[in-house]
XYZ file of C-alpha atoms in Angstrom:
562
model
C -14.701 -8.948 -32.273
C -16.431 -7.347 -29.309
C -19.250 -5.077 -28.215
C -19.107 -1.497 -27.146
C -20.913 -0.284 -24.124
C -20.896 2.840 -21.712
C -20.364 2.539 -18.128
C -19.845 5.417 -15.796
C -19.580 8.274 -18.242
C -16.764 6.109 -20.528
C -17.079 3.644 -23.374
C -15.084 1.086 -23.842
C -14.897 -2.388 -25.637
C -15.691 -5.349 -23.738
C -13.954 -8.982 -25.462
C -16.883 -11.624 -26.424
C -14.663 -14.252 -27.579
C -11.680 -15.933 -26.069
C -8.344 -14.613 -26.353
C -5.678 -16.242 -29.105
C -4.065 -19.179 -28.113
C -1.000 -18.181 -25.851
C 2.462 -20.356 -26.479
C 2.507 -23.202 -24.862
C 4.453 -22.453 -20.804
C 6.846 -25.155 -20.473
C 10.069 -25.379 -18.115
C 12.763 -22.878 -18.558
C 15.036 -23.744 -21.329
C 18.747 -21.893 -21.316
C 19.276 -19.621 -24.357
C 21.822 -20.833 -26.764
C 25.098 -18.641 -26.992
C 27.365 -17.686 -30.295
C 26.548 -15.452 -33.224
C 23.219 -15.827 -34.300
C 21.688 -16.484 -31.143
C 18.450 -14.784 -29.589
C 19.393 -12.079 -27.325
C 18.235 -13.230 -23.449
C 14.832 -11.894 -22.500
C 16.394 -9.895 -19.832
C 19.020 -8.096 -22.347
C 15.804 -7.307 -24.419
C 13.791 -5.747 -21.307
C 17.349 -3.735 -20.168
C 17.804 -2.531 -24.038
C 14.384 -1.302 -24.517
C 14.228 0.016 -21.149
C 17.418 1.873 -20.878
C 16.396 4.048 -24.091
C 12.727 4.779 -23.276
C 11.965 8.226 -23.266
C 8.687 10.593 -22.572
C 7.991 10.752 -25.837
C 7.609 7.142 -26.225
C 4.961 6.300 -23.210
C 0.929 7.522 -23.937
C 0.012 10.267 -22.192
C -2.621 8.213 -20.668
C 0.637 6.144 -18.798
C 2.497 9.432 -17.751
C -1.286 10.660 -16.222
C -1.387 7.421 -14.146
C 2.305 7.589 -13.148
C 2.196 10.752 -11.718
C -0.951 9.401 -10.039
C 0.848 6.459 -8.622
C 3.274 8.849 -7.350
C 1.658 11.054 -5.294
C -0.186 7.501 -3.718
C 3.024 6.509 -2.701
C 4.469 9.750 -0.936
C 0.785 9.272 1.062
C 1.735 5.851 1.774
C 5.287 6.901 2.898
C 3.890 9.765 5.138
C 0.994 7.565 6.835
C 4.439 5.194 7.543
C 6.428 6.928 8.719
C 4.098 8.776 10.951
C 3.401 5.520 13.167
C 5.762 4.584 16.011
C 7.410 1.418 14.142
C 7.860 3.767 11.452
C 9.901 6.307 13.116
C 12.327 3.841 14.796
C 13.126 2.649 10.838
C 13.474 6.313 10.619
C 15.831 6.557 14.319
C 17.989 3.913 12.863
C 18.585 4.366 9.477
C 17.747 8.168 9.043
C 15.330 10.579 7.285
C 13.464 9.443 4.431
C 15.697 12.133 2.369
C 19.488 11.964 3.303
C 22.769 13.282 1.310
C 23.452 9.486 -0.011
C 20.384 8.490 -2.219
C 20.875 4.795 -1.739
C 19.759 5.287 2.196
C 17.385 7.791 0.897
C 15.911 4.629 -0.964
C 16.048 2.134 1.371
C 14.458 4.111 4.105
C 11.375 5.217 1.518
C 10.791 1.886 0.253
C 10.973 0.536 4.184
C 8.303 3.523 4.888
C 6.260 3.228 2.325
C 5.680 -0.761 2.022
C 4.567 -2.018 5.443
C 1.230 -0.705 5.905
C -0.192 -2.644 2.867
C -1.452 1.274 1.710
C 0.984 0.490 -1.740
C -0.943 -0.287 -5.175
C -1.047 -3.530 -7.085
C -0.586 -4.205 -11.053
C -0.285 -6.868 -12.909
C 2.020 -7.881 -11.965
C 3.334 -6.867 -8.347
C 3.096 -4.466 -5.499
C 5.474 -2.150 -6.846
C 5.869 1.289 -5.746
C 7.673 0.272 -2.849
C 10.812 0.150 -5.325
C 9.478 1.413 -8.467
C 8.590 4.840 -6.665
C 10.455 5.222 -3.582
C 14.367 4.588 -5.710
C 13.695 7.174 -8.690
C 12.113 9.503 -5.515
C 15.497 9.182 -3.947
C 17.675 9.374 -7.248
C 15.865 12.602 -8.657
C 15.953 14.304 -5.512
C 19.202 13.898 -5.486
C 20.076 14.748 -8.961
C 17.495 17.327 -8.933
C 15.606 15.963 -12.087
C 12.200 17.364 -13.236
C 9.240 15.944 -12.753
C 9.010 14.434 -16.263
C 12.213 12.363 -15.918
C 10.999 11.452 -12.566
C 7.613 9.636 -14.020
C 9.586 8.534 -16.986
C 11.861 6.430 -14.143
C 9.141 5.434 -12.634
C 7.543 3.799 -15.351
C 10.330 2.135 -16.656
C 10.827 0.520 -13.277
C 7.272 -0.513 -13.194
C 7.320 -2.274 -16.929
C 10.825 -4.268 -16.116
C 9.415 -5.075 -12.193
C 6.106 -5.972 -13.692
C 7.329 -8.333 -16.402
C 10.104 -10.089 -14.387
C 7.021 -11.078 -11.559
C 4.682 -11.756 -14.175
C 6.867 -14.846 -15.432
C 6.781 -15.887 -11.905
C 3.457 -15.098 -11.007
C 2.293 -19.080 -11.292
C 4.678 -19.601 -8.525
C 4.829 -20.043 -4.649
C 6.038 -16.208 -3.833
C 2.858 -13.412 -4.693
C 2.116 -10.492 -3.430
C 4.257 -8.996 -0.950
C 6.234 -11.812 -0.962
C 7.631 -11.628 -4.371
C 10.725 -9.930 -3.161
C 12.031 -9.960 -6.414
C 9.762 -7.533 -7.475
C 11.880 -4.629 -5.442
C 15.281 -6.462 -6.805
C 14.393 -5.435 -10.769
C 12.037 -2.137 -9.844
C 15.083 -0.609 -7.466
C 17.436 -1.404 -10.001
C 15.406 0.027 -13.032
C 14.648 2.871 -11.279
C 18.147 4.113 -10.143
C 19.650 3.016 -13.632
C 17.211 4.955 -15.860
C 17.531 7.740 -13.450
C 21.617 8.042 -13.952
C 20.887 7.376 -18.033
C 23.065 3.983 -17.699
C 23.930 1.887 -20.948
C 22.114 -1.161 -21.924
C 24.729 -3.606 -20.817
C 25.156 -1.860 -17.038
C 21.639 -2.089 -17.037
C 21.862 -6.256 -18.393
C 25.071 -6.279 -15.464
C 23.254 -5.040 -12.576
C 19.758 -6.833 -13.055
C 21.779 -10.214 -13.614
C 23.875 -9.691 -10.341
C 20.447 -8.494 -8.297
C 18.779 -11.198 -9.123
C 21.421 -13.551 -8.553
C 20.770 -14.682 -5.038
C 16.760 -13.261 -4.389
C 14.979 -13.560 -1.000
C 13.261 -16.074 0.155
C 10.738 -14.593 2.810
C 9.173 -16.589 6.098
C 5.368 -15.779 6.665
C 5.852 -15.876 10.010
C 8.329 -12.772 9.933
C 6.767 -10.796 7.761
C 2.970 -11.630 8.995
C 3.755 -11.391 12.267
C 6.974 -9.497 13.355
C 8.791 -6.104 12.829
C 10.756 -7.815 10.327
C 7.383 -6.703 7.795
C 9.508 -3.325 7.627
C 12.564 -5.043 5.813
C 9.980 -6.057 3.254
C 11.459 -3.674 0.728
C 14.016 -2.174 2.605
C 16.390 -5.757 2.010
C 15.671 -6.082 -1.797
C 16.506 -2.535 -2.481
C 19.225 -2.579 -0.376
C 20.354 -5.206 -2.670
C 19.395 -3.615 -5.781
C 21.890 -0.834 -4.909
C 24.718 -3.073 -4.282
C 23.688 -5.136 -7.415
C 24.582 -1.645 -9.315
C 27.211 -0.108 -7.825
C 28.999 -3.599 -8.796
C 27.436 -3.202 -12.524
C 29.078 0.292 -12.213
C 32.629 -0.873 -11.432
C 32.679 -3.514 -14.186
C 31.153 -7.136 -12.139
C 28.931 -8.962 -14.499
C 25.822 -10.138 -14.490
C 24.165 -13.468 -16.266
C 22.288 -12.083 -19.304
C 20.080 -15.475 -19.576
C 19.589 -15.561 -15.336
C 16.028 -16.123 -16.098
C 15.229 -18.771 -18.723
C 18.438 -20.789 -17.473
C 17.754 -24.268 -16.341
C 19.723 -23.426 -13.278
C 18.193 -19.953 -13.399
C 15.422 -17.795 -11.741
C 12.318 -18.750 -13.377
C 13.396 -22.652 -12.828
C 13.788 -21.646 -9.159
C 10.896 -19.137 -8.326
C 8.341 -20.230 -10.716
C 5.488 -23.542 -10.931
C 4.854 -22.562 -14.315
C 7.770 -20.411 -15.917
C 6.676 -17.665 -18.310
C 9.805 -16.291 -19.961
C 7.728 -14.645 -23.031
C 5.889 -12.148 -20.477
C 9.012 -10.504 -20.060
C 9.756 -9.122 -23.415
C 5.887 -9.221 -25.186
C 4.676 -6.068 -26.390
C 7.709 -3.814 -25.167
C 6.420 -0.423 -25.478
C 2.892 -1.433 -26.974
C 1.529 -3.379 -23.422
C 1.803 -0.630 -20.764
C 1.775 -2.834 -17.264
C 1.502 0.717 -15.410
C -1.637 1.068 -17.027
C -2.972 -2.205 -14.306
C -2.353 -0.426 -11.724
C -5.337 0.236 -8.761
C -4.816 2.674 -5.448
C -6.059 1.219 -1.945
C -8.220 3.603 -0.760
C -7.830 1.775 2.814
C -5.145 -0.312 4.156
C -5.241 -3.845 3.705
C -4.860 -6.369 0.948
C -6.649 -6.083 -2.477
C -9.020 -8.667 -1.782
C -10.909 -6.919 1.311
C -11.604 -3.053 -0.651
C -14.839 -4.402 -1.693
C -15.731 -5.761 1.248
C -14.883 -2.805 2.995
C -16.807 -0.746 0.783
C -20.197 -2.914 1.514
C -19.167 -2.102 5.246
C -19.106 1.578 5.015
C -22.218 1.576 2.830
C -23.928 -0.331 5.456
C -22.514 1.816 8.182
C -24.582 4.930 6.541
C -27.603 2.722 5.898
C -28.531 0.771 9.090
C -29.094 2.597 12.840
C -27.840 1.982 15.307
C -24.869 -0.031 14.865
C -23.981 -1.962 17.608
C -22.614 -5.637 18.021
C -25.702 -6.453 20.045
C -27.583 -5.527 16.998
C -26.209 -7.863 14.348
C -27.432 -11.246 13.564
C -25.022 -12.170 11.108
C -22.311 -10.693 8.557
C -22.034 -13.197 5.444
C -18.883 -12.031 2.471
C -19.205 -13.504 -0.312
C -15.962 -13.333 -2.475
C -13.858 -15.404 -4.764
C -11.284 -17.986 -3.730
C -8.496 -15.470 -3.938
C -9.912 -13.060 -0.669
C -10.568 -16.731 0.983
C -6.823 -17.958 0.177
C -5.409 -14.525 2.024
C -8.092 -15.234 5.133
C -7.044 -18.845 5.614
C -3.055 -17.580 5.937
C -4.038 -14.304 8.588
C -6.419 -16.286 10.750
C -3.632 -18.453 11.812
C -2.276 -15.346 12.968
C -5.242 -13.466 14.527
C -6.771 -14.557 17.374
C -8.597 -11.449 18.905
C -6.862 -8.642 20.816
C -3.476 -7.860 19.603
C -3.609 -9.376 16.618
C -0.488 -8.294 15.239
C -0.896 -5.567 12.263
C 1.020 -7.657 9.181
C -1.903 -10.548 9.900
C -4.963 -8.131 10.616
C -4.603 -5.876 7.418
C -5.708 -9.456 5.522
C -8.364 -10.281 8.079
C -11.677 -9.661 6.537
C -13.713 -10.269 9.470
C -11.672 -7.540 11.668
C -11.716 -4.822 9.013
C -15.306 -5.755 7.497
C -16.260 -4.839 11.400
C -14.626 -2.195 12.278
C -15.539 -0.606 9.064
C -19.086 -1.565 9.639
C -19.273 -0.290 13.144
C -17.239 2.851 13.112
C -17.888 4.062 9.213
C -14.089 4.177 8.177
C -10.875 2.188 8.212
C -7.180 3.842 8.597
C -4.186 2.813 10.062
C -5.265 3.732 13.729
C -7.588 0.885 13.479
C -5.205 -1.647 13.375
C -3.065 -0.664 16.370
C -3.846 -0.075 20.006
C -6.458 1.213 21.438
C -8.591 1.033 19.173
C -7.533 -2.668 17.684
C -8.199 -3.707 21.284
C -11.671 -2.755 21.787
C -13.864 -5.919 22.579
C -17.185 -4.661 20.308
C -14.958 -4.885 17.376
C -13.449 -8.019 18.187
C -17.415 -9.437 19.212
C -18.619 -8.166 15.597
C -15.934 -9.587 13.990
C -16.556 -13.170 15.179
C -20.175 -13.036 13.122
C -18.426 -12.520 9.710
C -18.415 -15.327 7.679
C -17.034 -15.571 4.550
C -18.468 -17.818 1.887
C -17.093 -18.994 -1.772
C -18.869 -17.154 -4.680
C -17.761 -19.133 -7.773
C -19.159 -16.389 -10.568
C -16.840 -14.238 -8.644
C -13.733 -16.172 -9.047
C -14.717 -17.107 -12.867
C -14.677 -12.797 -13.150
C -11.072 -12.941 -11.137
C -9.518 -15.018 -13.546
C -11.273 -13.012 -16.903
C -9.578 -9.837 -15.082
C -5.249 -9.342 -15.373
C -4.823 -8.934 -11.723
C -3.747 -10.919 -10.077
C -2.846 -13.619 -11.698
C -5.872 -13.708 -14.898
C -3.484 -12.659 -17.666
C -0.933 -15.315 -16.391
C -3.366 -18.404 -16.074
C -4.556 -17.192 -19.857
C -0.827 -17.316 -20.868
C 0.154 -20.760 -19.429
C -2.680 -22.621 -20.481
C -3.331 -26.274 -19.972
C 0.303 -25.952 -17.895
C -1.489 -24.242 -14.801
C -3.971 -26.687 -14.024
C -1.003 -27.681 -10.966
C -0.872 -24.526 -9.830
C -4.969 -23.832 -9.871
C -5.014 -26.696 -7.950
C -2.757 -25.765 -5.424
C -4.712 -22.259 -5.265
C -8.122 -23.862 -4.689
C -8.544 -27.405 -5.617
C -10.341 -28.942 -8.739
C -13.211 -26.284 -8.463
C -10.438 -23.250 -9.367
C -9.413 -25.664 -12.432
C -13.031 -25.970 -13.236
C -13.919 -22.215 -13.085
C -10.459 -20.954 -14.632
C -11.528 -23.310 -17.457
C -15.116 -21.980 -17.568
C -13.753 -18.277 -17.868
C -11.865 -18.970 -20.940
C -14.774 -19.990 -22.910
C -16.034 -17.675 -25.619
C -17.999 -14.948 -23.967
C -16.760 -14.932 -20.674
C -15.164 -12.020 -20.580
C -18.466 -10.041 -21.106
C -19.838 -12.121 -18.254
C -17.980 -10.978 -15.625
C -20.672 -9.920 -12.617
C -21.884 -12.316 -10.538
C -25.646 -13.594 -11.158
C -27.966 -13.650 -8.230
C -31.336 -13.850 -7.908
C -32.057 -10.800 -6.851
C -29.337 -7.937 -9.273
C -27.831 -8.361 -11.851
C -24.874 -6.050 -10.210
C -24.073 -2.848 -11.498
C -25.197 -3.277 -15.256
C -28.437 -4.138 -14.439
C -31.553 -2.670 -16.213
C -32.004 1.014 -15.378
C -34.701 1.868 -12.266
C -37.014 3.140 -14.548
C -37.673 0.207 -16.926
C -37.916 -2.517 -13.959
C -41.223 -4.054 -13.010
C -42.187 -2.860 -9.260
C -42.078 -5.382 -7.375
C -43.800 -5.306 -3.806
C -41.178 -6.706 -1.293
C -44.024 -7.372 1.153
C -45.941 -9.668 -1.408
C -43.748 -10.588 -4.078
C -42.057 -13.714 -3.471
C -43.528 -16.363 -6.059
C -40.155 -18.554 -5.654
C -40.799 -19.220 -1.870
C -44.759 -18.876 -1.560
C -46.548 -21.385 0.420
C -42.764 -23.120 1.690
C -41.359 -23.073 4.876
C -38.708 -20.529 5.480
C -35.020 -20.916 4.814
C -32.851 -23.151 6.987
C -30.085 -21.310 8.781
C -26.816 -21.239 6.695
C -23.672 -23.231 8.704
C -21.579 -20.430 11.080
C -18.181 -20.629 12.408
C -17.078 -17.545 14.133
C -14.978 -15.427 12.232
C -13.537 -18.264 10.647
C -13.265 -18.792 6.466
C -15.921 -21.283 4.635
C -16.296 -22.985 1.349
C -19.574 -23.755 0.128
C -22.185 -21.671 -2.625
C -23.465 -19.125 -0.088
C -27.267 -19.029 0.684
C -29.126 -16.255 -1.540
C -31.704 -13.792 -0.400
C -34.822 -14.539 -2.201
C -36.312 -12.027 -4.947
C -38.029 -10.038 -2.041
C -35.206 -9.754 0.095
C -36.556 -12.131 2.961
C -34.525 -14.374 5.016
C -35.068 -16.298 8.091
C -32.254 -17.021 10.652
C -32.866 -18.862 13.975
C -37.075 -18.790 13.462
C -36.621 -14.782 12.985
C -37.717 -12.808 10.168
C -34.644 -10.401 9.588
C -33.850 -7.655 6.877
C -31.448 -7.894 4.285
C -29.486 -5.015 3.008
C -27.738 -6.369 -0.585
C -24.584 -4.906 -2.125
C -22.648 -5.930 -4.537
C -19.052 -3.947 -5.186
C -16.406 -6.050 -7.142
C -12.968 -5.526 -6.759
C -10.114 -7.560 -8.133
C -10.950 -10.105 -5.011
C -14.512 -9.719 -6.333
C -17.060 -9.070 -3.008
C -20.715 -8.693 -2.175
C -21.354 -8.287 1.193
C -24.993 -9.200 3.108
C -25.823 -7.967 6.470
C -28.853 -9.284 8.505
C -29.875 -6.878 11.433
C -32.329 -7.728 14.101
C -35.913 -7.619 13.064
C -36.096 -4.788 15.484
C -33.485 -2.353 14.351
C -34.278 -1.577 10.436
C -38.088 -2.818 9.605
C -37.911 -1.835 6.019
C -36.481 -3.778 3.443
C -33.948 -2.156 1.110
C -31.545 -2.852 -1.648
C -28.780 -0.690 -2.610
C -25.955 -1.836 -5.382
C -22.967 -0.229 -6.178
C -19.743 0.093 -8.293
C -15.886 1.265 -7.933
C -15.947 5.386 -8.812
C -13.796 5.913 -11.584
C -10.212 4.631 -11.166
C -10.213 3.267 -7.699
C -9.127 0.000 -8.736
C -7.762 0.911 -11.904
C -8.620 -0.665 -15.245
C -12.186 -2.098 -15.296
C -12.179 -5.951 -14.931
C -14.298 -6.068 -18.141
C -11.919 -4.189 -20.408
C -8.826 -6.467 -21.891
C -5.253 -5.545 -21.257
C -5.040 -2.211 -23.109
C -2.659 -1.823 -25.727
């Protein structure tokens, strides 16, 4: 059962009890062989794959496809546009060449290293899933409805083979193997290959998958080769499918196989559940800056700020406090190892919260310029930045694992079985709170609960109580002031992040200073509070806001259409 509500024009059905029971996760387990014998999860995803049509995928799917599409041909223009982007481009040619297997290589490499490519449960994958049916229906001058049907079918078979491996050490843009079953989908379907060339070539491209080093791809030109080396592979992987090699059809559940190597808790049922009833393309958010997915909220507060507080100067700020779940803090303690002020290099900075929550903050925007010289070199950046501190929100990381994306729908689906990997994510407090989000209810309690808002869904303006901000403060009345919260420049903290009171008062160093509140969730989940000198901004102000529409695709509050 659930409960119906309207939110930004829409209605949709919010989930008040806990999802059923999901099979038990245990270690891959090879497939017996003979007559009789289940077909291998990966012959089931190439079967159903290699005969989907147009007609079978909801218009609502084929809408967000071609969406997806034209994100990614932005992506691969702002790429290939930069100067590390045209030497891919000096030494392995145009994005659009007479051979469609460079065509895809050099797309994927353009489109994948500025972190401007979506995320879906589960995966960053346009870089493949886009960029090789691009390059195969250019070249076999397909229409634009076999083009999206490509597409999708890459994204369902990439999705599904890195959802079984999402409890795992590789995420992200690391899960090269992503690219290995979306560049391989996406060629296949495009040249209508069979159902066994199709079980062939994904068995032989996953075969031997990449491994990547952080320090390359965080901090290197190597970031470029991100997708470019998986695809490349991909097209080898079918050209041999092509001329008869073949493939394992039970490579993933196999003892010895690819789940048992690339996964903490294998998930061999996500590959195959709900073929053609569970659209994974319909997961899928668009960046609307570059970066990773957990800094677009925070980046949003920024901007909002930007408009909202004069004048904006480093001089000016007090103190920047993000408060955000443990997934944006996870991705802040890997890029500040990296980042250490000017020339910070751009694979490391894109993840830095403090960097882009200032720059955003000080100049109103965030592109691509921002993260290479001059402009990443500027000192009043760098001196803003090192007041950011980023503090652990637990409501928000209860409403990050009630969401898909990331990770969510996989942590629902193992069960008792990912309590290792929650651990290794964030301790005994991310086993606590995953817990605490699968109790009945939680996934209509997904917005954090201050003192102050109640988020977005909070009672309309016009039946609240007025409440005086210069008087009304019956929590604090008669106490001393609050005691500065702990700082460390720039740097990432866990600990339940001092609140404003109801009023909107704070003190900081003996200093009364004004509070501008707003919450924006994202899949990273984010509210961001900025406290300005008392002599800058004199009134106090709240402001809340919410995503527009489908900037981060599916609402977190909505289950996993089907």
């Amino acid at each position: 059962m659930g409960r119906t509500a309207r939110r930004g024009g829409r209605r949709m059905t919010v989930e008040n009890t806990a999802r059923p029971a999901a099979p038990a996760a245990g270690p891959a387990t090879a497939a017996p062989h003979g007559p009789g014998a289940p077909e291998p999860p990966l012959a089931t995803l190439a079967r159903w794959a290699a005969a989907l049509r147009p007609e079978d995928i909801p218009e609502r799917t084929l809408a967000l496809a071609a969406s997806q599409l034209l994100s990614q041909l932005a992506s691969i223009r702002a790429g290939a546009e930069q100067p590390l982007g045209r030497l891919l481009v000096k030494g392995f040619g145009p994005p659009f060449q007479d051979d469609p297997r460079a065509s895809a290589r050099v797309l994927a490499g353009l489109g994948s290293w500025l972190n401007l490519d979506d995320t879906a449960y589960a995966g960053h994958l346009s870089n493949s899933t886009v960029a090789v049916p691009l390059a195969y229906a250019h070249h076999r001058r397909l229409d634009g409805t076999a083009l999206l049907t490509s597409i999708i079918a890459a994204n369902e078979c990439a999705a599904r083979i890195t959802a079984a491996a999402t409890l795992g050490p590789l995420r992200g843009h690391s899960a090269l193997h992503t690219h290995l079953v979306g560049a391989t989908a996406g060629r296949l379907h495009c040249e209508g290959a069979g159902a066994k060339q199709w079980t062939d070539a994904l068995g032989l491209a996953l075969a031997m998958p990449p491994w990547p080093l952080l320090r390359a791809f965080l901090a290197s030109d190597a970031r470029l080769f991100n997708a470019f080396a998986p695809v490349s592979t991909a097209m080898d992987a079918c050209d041999a499918a092509a001329a008869g090699f073949q493939g394992p059809a039970d490579l993933l559940e196999h003892p010895d196989g690819f789940l048992a190597r690339f996964a903490t808790v294998p998930l061999p049922s996500a590959v195959t559940d709900g073929l053609g009833e569970r659209w994974h393309t319909d997961t899928l958010s668009f960046k609307m800056h570059p970066g990773g997915p957990g800094v677009d909220a925070a980046i949003d507060c920024a901007l909002d700020l930007h408009r909202a507080l004069t004048p904006r100067r480093p001089d000016d700020i007090a103190d920047i406090v993000v408060e955000t779940s443990l997934y944006t803090l996870a991705a802040q303690r890997t890029a500040e190892r990296y980042v250490h002020g000017p020339g910070a290099p751009l694979g490391a900075l894109v993840l830095h919260t403090p960097y882009t929550v200032a720059t955003a903050f000080l100049t109103g925007g965030l592109s691509v310029g921002d993260f290479t010289p001059p402009r990443r070199d500027e000192q009043a950046r760098w001196q803003a930045a090192r007041l950011v501190r980023l503090v652990h929100d637990p409501a928000m990381t209860r409403a990050l694992f009630t969401s898909e994306a990331p990770f969510g729908e996989a942590v629902r689906r193992a069960g008792p079985d990912a309590e290792a990997w929650l651990r290794s994510l964030g301790g005994p407090e991310a086993v606590a709170l995953a817990a605490d989000a699968e109790r009945p209810g939680a996934r209509g309690r997904l917005r954090p609960r201050p003192q102050t808002h109640r988020g977005p869904c909070h009672r309309p303006a016009h039946r609240r109580p007025h409440r005086d901000p210069r008087t009304h403060d019956p929590a604090r009345r008669g106490r001393p002031p609050h005691p500065p919260a702990p700082r460390r420049s720039g740097a990432t903290e866990v600990h339940r992040p001092r609140r404003p009171t109801p009023c909107g008062r704070a003190r900081h160093a003996g200093r009364r200073h004004v509070l501008r509140r707003i919450v924006c969730l994202d899949r990273g989940g984010t509210a961001l509070t900025a406290a300005t000198r008392p002599d800058v901004s004199p009134v106090l102000t709240h402001a809340v806001r919410r995503p527009i529409g489908k900037r981060f695709g599916p609402c977190l509050d909505t289950p996993f259409r089907t």
